[in-house]
Amino acid sequence: MKKKFVMILLLLVSVFIIAGCKKEESLGRNLTDDEKKILMERVNSLEFFDFYGRNFSTSDLTNQEVLHYAFYSNPDAVSFKELKNLVDKTVDFELEPENFKCFIHDNDDLSSYYFLYNEDTGEYDDNLEHESHGAGGFLSNVYNRYRSSYNEGDIYTISVYKMFSALKQSTIDERPMFYATYNDAKNNKNVILNLEEFYNWESLKLAVEPQEYLDKMDKDKLVTYTYTFKKVGDNYLLTNYEFKKKA
């Protein structure tokens, strides 16, 4: 009787071990160093999406939003083909040709378009009707620090910490304050790092590299950003961008 009980106990333990292994398998695998390097490079190249300051799935983006990303990432592009090739290799989105607005959410007046798409040539031409205006600074230097990653099937996920510089109102205006989110940088609140004492006000440049501070910073000050990619061939296509806002 005792032997039979021991056999049943061993069988139950084996079942739990197998179930635990299957559960572990379902969580995917850790990325290799080479895969981490590729995805970190991809995260850096997708910087423009940081300026949206919101969570999104690429299926929810407008064509104009992705067109802005493409022009930002390849400012020398002239043809729609160049822009589409870039998007096809980086974002899970079917880009269509359309006129390029100066600001994404401008109205549809002709004067709001910076470039006009020429159907005959497949290229973008300057819009002579576009009204000049101030730049309206919104750019920020973005620094990324690796946090974690995993893969399951053709889905790759990587999480990073970010740090945003103060928004640049002009090419020579760069305040040495840093923030955990783009919206904080935009609203100039919740500073997590102030390097004013390391700032050379004559050259308007930092004497130290902000990335070094981000790499050593207390994680409690930072926000986690998670990117989800779908691998298609040799390309990792962004499908989802998400960050957890501070309480």
C-alpha positions as a printed Julia matrix, in Angstrom:
247×3 Matrix{Float64}:
  0.0    0.0     0.0
  2.82   2.37    0.91
  4.63   1.56   -2.35
  1.49   2.28   -4.34
  1.07   5.65   -2.58
  4.68   6.6    -3.39
  4.15   5.71   -7.07
  1.01   7.89   -7.23
  2.87  10.76   -5.54
  5.76  10.5    -8.04
  3.28  10.46  -10.93
  1.6   13.64   -9.66
  4.98  15.36   -9.26
  5.89  14.39  -12.83
  2.62  15.84  -14.12
  3.27  19.14  -12.34
  6.83  19.3   -13.69
  5.68  18.68  -17.27
  2.9   21.26  -16.92
  5.4   23.76  -15.54
  7.75  23.18  -18.45
  4.95  23.7   -20.97
  3.95  26.91  -19.22
  7.57  28.09  -19.34
  7.74  27.27  -23.07
  4.62  29.34  -23.71
  6.41  32.38  -22.31
  8.83  32.26  -25.23
 12.6   32.55  -25.09
 15.15  35.21  -24.31
 16.69  36.99  -27.27
 20.28  36.39  -28.32
 22.78  39.23  -27.99
 22.67  39.77  -31.75
 18.86  39.97  -31.73
 18.95  42.43  -28.82
 21.42  44.6   -30.73
 19.23  44.58  -33.86
 16.08  45.48  -31.93
 17.83  48.22  -29.94
 18.98  49.72  -33.24
 15.4   49.48  -34.48
 14.08  51.18  -31.34
 16.54  54.04  -31.91
 15.49  54.37  -35.54
 11.81  54.63  -34.56
 12.46  57.76  -32.49
  9.8   59.83  -34.27
  7.02  57.73  -32.73
  8.25  58.81  -29.28
  7.05  62.32  -30.12
  3.42  61.14  -30.34
  3.45  60.73  -26.55
  0.82  57.99  -26.57
  0.34  54.23  -26.79
 -0.69  52.84  -30.16
 -0.97  49.86  -32.46
  0.27  50.54  -35.97
 -3.14  49.52  -37.31
 -4.55  52.59  -35.52
 -2.13  55.07  -37.09
 -3.21  57.33  -39.93
 -1.44  57.35  -43.26
 -0.31  60.93  -42.59
  1.27  59.93  -39.27
  3.32  57.17  -40.87
  4.22  59.44  -43.78
  5.65  61.93  -41.27
  7.71  59.14  -39.68
  9.06  58.19  -43.11
 10.07  61.76  -44.02
 11.62  62.3   -40.57
 13.65  59.1   -40.92
 14.69  59.85  -44.5
 14.59  63.64  -44.96
 16.44  63.44  -48.28
 13.78  61.25  -49.88
 12.18  62.63  -53.0
 10.1   59.74  -54.33
  7.23  57.92  -52.67
  9.0   54.66  -53.51
 11.88  55.57  -51.17
  9.49  56.32  -48.33
  7.43  53.17  -48.86
 10.55  50.98  -48.95
 11.58  52.38  -45.57
  8.14  51.78  -44.03
  7.87  48.27  -45.5
 11.08  47.31  -43.69
 10.28  48.88  -40.3
  6.53  49.25  -39.64
  3.58  46.91  -40.09
  1.64  49.42  -42.21
  0.66  49.74  -45.85
  1.7   53.28  -46.73
 -0.24  55.07  -49.48
  0.88  58.17  -51.42
 -0.7   61.46  -50.35
  0.23  65.11  -49.91
  2.48  65.82  -46.94
  1.14  68.2   -44.3
  3.44  70.54  -42.43
  1.77  69.45  -39.19
  0.0   66.11  -38.97
 -3.3   67.47  -37.7
 -3.51  70.57  -39.88
 -6.7   71.13  -41.85
 -6.93  70.1   -45.5
 -6.43  73.55  -47.0
 -3.88  73.57  -49.81
 -1.67  75.97  -47.84
 -1.29  73.41  -45.01
  0.66  70.99  -47.22
  4.44  71.28  -47.29
  4.93  68.82  -50.15
  2.5   67.82  -52.89
  2.54  64.31  -54.3
  2.97  64.26  -58.09
  1.16  61.23  -59.5
  2.93  61.55  -62.86
  6.46  61.38  -61.45
  5.79  59.52  -58.19
  7.75  62.24  -56.41
  7.07  65.0   -53.89
  7.23  68.62  -55.04
  7.44  71.78  -52.96
  4.05  73.4   -52.44
  4.33  77.01  -53.56
  1.04  77.79  -51.8
  2.4   76.76  -48.41
  2.35  79.61  -45.9
  5.55  80.07  -43.93
  5.34  80.05  -40.13
  7.43  79.54  -37.02
  9.06  76.17  -36.45
  7.17  75.42  -33.22
  9.75  73.25  -31.47
  8.7   69.71  -30.62
 11.9   67.69  -31.07
 13.73  66.09  -28.19
 16.88  64.02  -27.94
 15.82  60.52  -26.91
 18.07  58.11  -25.01
 17.28  54.4   -24.61
 18.41  51.85  -22.04
 17.76  48.12  -22.47
 15.45  46.51  -19.91
 14.22  43.09  -21.14
 13.12  41.14  -24.2
 11.64  37.85  -25.37
 10.48  36.03  -28.48
  7.57  33.71  -29.2
  7.08  32.51  -32.76
  7.36  35.46  -35.14
  6.63  37.99  -32.38
  9.55  39.83  -30.75
  9.12  42.12  -27.75
 11.67  44.47  -26.26
 11.29  46.83  -23.3
 13.48  49.86  -22.66
 13.79  52.8   -20.32
 13.85  56.23  -21.96
 15.07  59.68  -21.16
 14.01  62.79  -23.09
 15.86  66.06  -23.27
 14.03  69.35  -22.95
 12.3   70.28  -26.2
 14.45  72.31  -28.56
 12.75  75.55  -29.52
 15.53  76.2   -32.03
 18.74  74.6   -33.24
 20.77  76.5   -30.63
 18.38  76.21  -27.7
 18.98  73.09  -25.66
 18.3   73.22  -21.94
 20.18  70.52  -19.96
 17.08  69.05  -18.29
 15.81  65.51  -18.85
 12.49  63.71  -18.36
 11.07  60.16  -18.28
  8.32  60.84  -20.85
  7.92  63.03  -23.89
  4.84  64.69  -22.42
  6.82  65.68  -19.33
  9.5   67.18  -21.55
  6.82  68.96  -23.57
  5.23  70.39  -20.42
  8.55  70.95  -18.62
  7.6   69.04  -15.48
  8.91  66.08  -13.44
 12.59  66.62  -14.2
 14.57  63.42  -13.49
 18.01  64.82  -14.33
 19.42  68.34  -14.43
 22.9   68.67  -15.89
 23.09  72.44  -15.7
 26.31  72.26  -13.71
 27.89  70.3   -16.57
 26.64  72.63  -19.28
 28.97  74.85  -21.26
 26.83  77.91  -21.89
 29.33  79.36  -24.36
 29.29  76.39  -26.72
 25.72  75.39  -25.74
 26.82  71.8   -25.35
 26.92  69.29  -22.53
 30.34  68.36  -21.23
 29.09  64.86  -20.4
 27.09  62.22  -22.24
 23.49  61.95  -20.9
 23.36  58.25  -21.86
 25.9   57.52  -19.12
 23.54  58.97  -16.52
 20.55  57.07  -17.89
 22.45  53.77  -17.72
 23.15  54.3   -14.01
 19.87  55.94  -13.01
 17.56  54.48  -10.37
 14.86  52.48  -12.19
 12.18  53.92   -9.91
 12.61  57.27  -11.68
 12.06  55.75  -15.1
  9.16  54.55  -17.25
  9.13  51.26  -19.18
  8.43  51.42  -22.91
  7.56  48.18  -24.7
  7.85  47.61  -28.44
  6.28  44.63  -30.19
  7.61  43.53  -33.57
  6.51  40.94  -36.09
  9.37  39.34  -37.98
  8.71  39.06  -41.71
 11.67  37.63  -43.59
 14.71  39.5   -42.27
 12.69  42.54  -41.19
 11.3   43.37  -37.76
  8.07  45.33  -38.26
  6.68  47.45  -35.44
  3.13  46.46  -34.5
  2.67  48.0   -31.06
  4.19  50.76  -28.89
  3.22  51.03  -25.24
  4.42  52.65  -22.04
  3.04  52.61  -18.55
  2.44  56.12  -17.29
  3.42  57.06  -13.79
  0.62  57.11  -11.23
